[in-house]
CSV table of C-alpha atoms in Angstrom, one decimal:
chain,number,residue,atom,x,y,z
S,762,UNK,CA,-144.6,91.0,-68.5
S,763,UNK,CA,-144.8,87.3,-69.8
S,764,UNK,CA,-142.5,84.5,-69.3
S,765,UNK,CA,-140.9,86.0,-66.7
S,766,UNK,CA,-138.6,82.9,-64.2
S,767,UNK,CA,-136.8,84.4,-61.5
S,768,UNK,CA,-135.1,83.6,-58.8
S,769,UNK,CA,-133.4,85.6,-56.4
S,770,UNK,CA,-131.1,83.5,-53.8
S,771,UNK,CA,-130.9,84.3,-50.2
S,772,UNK,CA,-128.3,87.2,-49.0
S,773,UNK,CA,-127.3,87.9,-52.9
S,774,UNK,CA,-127.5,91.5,-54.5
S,775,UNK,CA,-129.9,90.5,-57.7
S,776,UNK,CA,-129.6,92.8,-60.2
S,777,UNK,CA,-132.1,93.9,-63.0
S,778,UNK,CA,-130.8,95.9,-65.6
S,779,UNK,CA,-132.9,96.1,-69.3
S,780,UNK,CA,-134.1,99.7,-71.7
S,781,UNK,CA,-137.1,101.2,-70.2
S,782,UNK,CA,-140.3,99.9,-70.3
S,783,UNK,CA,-138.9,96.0,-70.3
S,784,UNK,CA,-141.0,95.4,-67.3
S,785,UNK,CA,-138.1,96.0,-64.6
S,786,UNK,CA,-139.9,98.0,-61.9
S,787,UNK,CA,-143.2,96.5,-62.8
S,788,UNK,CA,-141.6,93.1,-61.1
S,789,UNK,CA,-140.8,94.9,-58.0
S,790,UNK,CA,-143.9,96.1,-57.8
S,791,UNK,CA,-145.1,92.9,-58.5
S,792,UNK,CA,-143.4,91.4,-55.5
S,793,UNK,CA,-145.0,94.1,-53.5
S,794,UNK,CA,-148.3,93.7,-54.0
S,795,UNK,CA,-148.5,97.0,-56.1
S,796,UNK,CA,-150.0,94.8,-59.5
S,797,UNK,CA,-152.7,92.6,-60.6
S,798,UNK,CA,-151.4,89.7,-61.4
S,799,UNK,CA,-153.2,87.5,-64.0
S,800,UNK,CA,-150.8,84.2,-64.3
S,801,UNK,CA,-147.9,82.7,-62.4
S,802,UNK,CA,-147.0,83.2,-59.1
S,803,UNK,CA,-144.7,84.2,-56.4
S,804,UNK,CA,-142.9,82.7,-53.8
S,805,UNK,CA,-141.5,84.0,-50.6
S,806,UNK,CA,-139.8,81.5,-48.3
S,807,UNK,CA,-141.8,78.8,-49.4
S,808,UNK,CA,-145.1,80.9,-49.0
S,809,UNK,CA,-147.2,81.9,-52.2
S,810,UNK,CA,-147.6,85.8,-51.6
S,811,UNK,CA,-149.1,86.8,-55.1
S,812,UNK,CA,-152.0,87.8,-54.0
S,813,UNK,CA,-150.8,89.6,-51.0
S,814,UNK,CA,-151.8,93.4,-50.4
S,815,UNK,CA,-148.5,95.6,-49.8
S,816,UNK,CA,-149.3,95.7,-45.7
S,817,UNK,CA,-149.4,92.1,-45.7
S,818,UNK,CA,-146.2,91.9,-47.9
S,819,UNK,CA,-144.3,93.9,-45.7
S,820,UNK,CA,-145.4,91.9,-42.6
S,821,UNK,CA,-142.9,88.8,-44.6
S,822,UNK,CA,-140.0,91.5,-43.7
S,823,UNK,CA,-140.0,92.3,-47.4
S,824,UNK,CA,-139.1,96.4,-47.7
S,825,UNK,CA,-139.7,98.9,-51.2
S,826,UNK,CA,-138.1,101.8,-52.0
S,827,UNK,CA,-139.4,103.6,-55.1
S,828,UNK,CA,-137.6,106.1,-57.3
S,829,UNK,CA,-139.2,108.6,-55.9
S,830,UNK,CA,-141.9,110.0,-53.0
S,831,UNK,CA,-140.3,107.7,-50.6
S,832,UNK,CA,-139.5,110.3,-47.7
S,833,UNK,CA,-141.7,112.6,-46.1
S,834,UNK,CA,-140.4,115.8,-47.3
S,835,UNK,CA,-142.0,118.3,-44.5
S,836,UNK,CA,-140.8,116.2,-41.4
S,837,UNK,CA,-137.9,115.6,-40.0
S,838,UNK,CA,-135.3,113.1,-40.5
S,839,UNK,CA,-136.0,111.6,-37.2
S,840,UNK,CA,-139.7,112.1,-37.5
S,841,UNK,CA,-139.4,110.2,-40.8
S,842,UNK,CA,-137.9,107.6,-39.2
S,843,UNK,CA,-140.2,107.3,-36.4
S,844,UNK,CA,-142.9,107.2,-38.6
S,845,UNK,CA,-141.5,104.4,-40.1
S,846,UNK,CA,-141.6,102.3,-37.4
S,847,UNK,CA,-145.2,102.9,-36.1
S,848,UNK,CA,-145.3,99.5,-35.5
S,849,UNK,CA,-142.7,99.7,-33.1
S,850,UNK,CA,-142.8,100.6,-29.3
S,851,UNK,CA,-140.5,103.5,-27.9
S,852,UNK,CA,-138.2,101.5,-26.8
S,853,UNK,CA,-137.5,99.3,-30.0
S,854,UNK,CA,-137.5,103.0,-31.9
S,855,UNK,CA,-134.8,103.7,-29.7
S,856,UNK,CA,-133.1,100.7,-29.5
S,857,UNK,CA,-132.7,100.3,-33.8
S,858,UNK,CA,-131.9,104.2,-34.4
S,859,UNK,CA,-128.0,104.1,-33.4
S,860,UNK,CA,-127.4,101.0,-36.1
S,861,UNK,CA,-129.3,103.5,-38.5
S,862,UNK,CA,-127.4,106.4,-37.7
S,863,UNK,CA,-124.1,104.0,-37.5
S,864,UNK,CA,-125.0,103.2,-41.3
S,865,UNK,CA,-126.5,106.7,-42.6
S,866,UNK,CA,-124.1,109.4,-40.2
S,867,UNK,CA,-125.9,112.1,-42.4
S,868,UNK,CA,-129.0,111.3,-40.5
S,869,UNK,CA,-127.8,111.2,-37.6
S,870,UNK,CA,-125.8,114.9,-38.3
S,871,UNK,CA,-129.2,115.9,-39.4
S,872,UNK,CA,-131.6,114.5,-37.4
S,873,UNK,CA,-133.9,117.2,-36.1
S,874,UNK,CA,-133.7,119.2,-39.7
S,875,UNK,CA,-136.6,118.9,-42.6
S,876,UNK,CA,-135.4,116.1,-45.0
S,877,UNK,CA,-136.3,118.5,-47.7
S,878,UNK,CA,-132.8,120.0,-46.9
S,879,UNK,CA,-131.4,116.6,-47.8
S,880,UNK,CA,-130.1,116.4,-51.7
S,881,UNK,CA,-131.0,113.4,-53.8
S,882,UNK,CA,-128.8,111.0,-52.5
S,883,UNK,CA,-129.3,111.9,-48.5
S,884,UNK,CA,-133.1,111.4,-49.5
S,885,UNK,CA,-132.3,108.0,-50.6
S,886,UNK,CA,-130.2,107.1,-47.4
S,887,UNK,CA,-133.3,108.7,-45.6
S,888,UNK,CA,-135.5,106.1,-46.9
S,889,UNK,CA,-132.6,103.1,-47.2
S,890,UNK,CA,-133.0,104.2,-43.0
S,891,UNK,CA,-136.9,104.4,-43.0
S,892,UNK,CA,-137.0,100.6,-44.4
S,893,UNK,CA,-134.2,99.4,-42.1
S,894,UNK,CA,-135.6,100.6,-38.8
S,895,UNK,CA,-138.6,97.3,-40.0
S,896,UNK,CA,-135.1,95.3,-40.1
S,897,UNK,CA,-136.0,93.3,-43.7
S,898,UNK,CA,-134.8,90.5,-45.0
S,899,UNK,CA,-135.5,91.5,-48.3
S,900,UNK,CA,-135.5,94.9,-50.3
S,901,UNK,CA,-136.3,95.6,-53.6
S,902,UNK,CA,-134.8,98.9,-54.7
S,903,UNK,CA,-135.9,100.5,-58.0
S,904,UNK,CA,-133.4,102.6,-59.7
S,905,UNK,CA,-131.8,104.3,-56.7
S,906,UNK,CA,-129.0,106.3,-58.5
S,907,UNK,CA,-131.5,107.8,-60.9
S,908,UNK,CA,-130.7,111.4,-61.4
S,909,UNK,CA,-127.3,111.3,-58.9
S,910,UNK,CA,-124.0,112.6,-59.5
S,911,UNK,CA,-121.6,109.1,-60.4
S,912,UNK,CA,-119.9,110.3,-56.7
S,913,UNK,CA,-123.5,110.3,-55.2
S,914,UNK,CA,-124.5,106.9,-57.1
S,915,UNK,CA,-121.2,105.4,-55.7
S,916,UNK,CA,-122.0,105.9,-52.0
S,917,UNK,CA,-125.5,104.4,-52.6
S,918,UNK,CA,-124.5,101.6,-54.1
S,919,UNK,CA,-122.1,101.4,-51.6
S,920,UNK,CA,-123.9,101.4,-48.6
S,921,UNK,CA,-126.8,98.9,-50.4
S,922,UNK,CA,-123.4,96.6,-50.4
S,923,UNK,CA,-123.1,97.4,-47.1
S,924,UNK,CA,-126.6,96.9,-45.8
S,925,UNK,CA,-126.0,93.2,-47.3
S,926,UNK,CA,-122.9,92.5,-45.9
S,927,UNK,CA,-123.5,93.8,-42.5
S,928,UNK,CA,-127.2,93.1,-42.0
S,929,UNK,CA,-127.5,90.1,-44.0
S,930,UNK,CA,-130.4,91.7,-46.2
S,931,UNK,CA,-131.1,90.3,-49.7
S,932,UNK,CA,-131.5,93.0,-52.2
S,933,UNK,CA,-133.2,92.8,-55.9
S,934,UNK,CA,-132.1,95.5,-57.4
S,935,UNK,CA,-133.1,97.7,-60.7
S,936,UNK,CA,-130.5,99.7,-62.0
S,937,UNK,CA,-130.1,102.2,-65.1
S,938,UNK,CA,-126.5,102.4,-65.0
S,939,UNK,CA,-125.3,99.1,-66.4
S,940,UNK,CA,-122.1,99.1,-65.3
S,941,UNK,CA,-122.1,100.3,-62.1
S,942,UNK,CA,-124.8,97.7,-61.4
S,943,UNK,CA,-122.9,94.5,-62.9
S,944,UNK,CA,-120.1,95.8,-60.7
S,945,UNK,CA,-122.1,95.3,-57.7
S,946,UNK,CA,-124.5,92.2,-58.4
S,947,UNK,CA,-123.6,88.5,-57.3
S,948,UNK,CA,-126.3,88.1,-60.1
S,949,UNK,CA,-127.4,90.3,-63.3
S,950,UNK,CA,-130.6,89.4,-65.0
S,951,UNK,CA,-131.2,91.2,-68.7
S,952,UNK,CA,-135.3,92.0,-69.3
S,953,UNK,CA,-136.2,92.9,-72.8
S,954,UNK,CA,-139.8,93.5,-73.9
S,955,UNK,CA,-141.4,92.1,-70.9
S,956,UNK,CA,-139.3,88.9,-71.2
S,957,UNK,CA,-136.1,87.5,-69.6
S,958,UNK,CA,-133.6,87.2,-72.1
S,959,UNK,CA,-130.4,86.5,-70.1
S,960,UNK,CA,-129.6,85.5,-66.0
S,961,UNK,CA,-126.2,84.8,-65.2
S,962,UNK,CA,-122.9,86.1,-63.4
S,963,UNK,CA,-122.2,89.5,-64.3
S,964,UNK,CA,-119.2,89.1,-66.1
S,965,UNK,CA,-121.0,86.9,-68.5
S,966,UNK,CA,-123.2,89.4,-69.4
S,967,UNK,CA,-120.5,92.0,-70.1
S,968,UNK,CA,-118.6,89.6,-72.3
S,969,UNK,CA,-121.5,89.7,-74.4
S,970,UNK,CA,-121.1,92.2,-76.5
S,971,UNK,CA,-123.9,91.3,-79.1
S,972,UNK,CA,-126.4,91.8,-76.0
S,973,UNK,CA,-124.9,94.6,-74.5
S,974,UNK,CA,-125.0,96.6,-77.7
S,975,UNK,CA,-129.0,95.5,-78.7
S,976,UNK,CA,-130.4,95.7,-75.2
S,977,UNK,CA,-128.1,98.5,-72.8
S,978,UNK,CA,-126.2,100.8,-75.3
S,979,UNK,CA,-123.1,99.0,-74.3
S,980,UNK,CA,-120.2,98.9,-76.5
């Protein structure tokens, strides 16, 4: 990634949408401490956190969630969740899991069950709870509805919306599926070959056709 200017404002959904291997995930990862980063830097709040390791990042209130390995598949829901928050004291554990299981009933339905019952999409409600019970402010989701049925993806999505609009967390979020992601973004910024090549209001993007068709296999 080079030449790379972005901003993500506060309480927005942020999307990144670009063909694989733009550099998409490789900023998340960036903004978690999970790169070496040679030039540039990153601001959090007014603080410069490029250098940060990912423990230190998190302290900020700044949450991850991977594609994938982001559960523990041989515990239990709730036992994923307390692990979670190992941080926490009993009481705070106690006192955060009914907004959890308010937001993610599944869990809640499941709670003493191995998460490796859970399909796809309850995994990724298992760890959308795992990185609320450290109440963010910020999340950086990378490509959430990968491999979900479009009913699955939709109630993903929906509750990312809904961890915004209820909890007031800002999300950046990379996304595959173009237009379920433009749908959902205050925000939509276009990577291509490690480079930012468009940032605007969602709609502007998608009345760009000559973009849409190089870039995202829209037509």
């Amino acid at each position: 990634m080079f030449g790379i200017n972005f901003i993500a404002k506060e309480h927005d959904i942020t999307v990144i949408v670009g063909p694989n291997g733009c550099g998409k995930s490789t900023l998340l990862k960036s903004i978690f401490g999970l790169t070496t980063i040679y030039s540039g830097s990153i601001m959090y709040h007014g603080d410069d956190i490029t250098k940060l390791a990912p423990h230190q990042v998190t302290r900020k209130k700044i949450a991850y969630l991977p594609q994938v390995n982001n559960i523990f598949v041989n515990l239990t829901i709730r036992e994923n969740l307390y692990m979670a928050s190992y941080t926490l004291s009993k009481k705070e554990f106690n006192d955060r899991l009914p907004a959890i299981y308010s937001t993610f009933p599944i869990l809640e339905e499941y709670k003493n069950k191995k998460s490796s019952v859970l399909s796809g999409g309850q995994r990724q409600m298992l760890g959308m709870g795992m990185a609320m019970m450290r109440q963010p402010k910020l999340m950086l989701f990378d490509e959430p509805t990968a491999g979900l049925s479009p009913r699955l993806a939709d109630e993903v999505l929906d509750k990312i919306r809904h961890m915004r609009d209820e909890f007031g967390v800002t999300i950046i979020l990379v996304e595959q599926d173009v237009r379920r992601a433009l749908r959902l973004g205050d925000i939509v910024y276009l990577f291509a070959s490690g480079r930012n090549v468009f940032d605007g209001p969602p709609s502007e993007l998608s009345a760009h056709p000559e973009l849409g068709r190089m870039y995202l296999g829209m037509h």
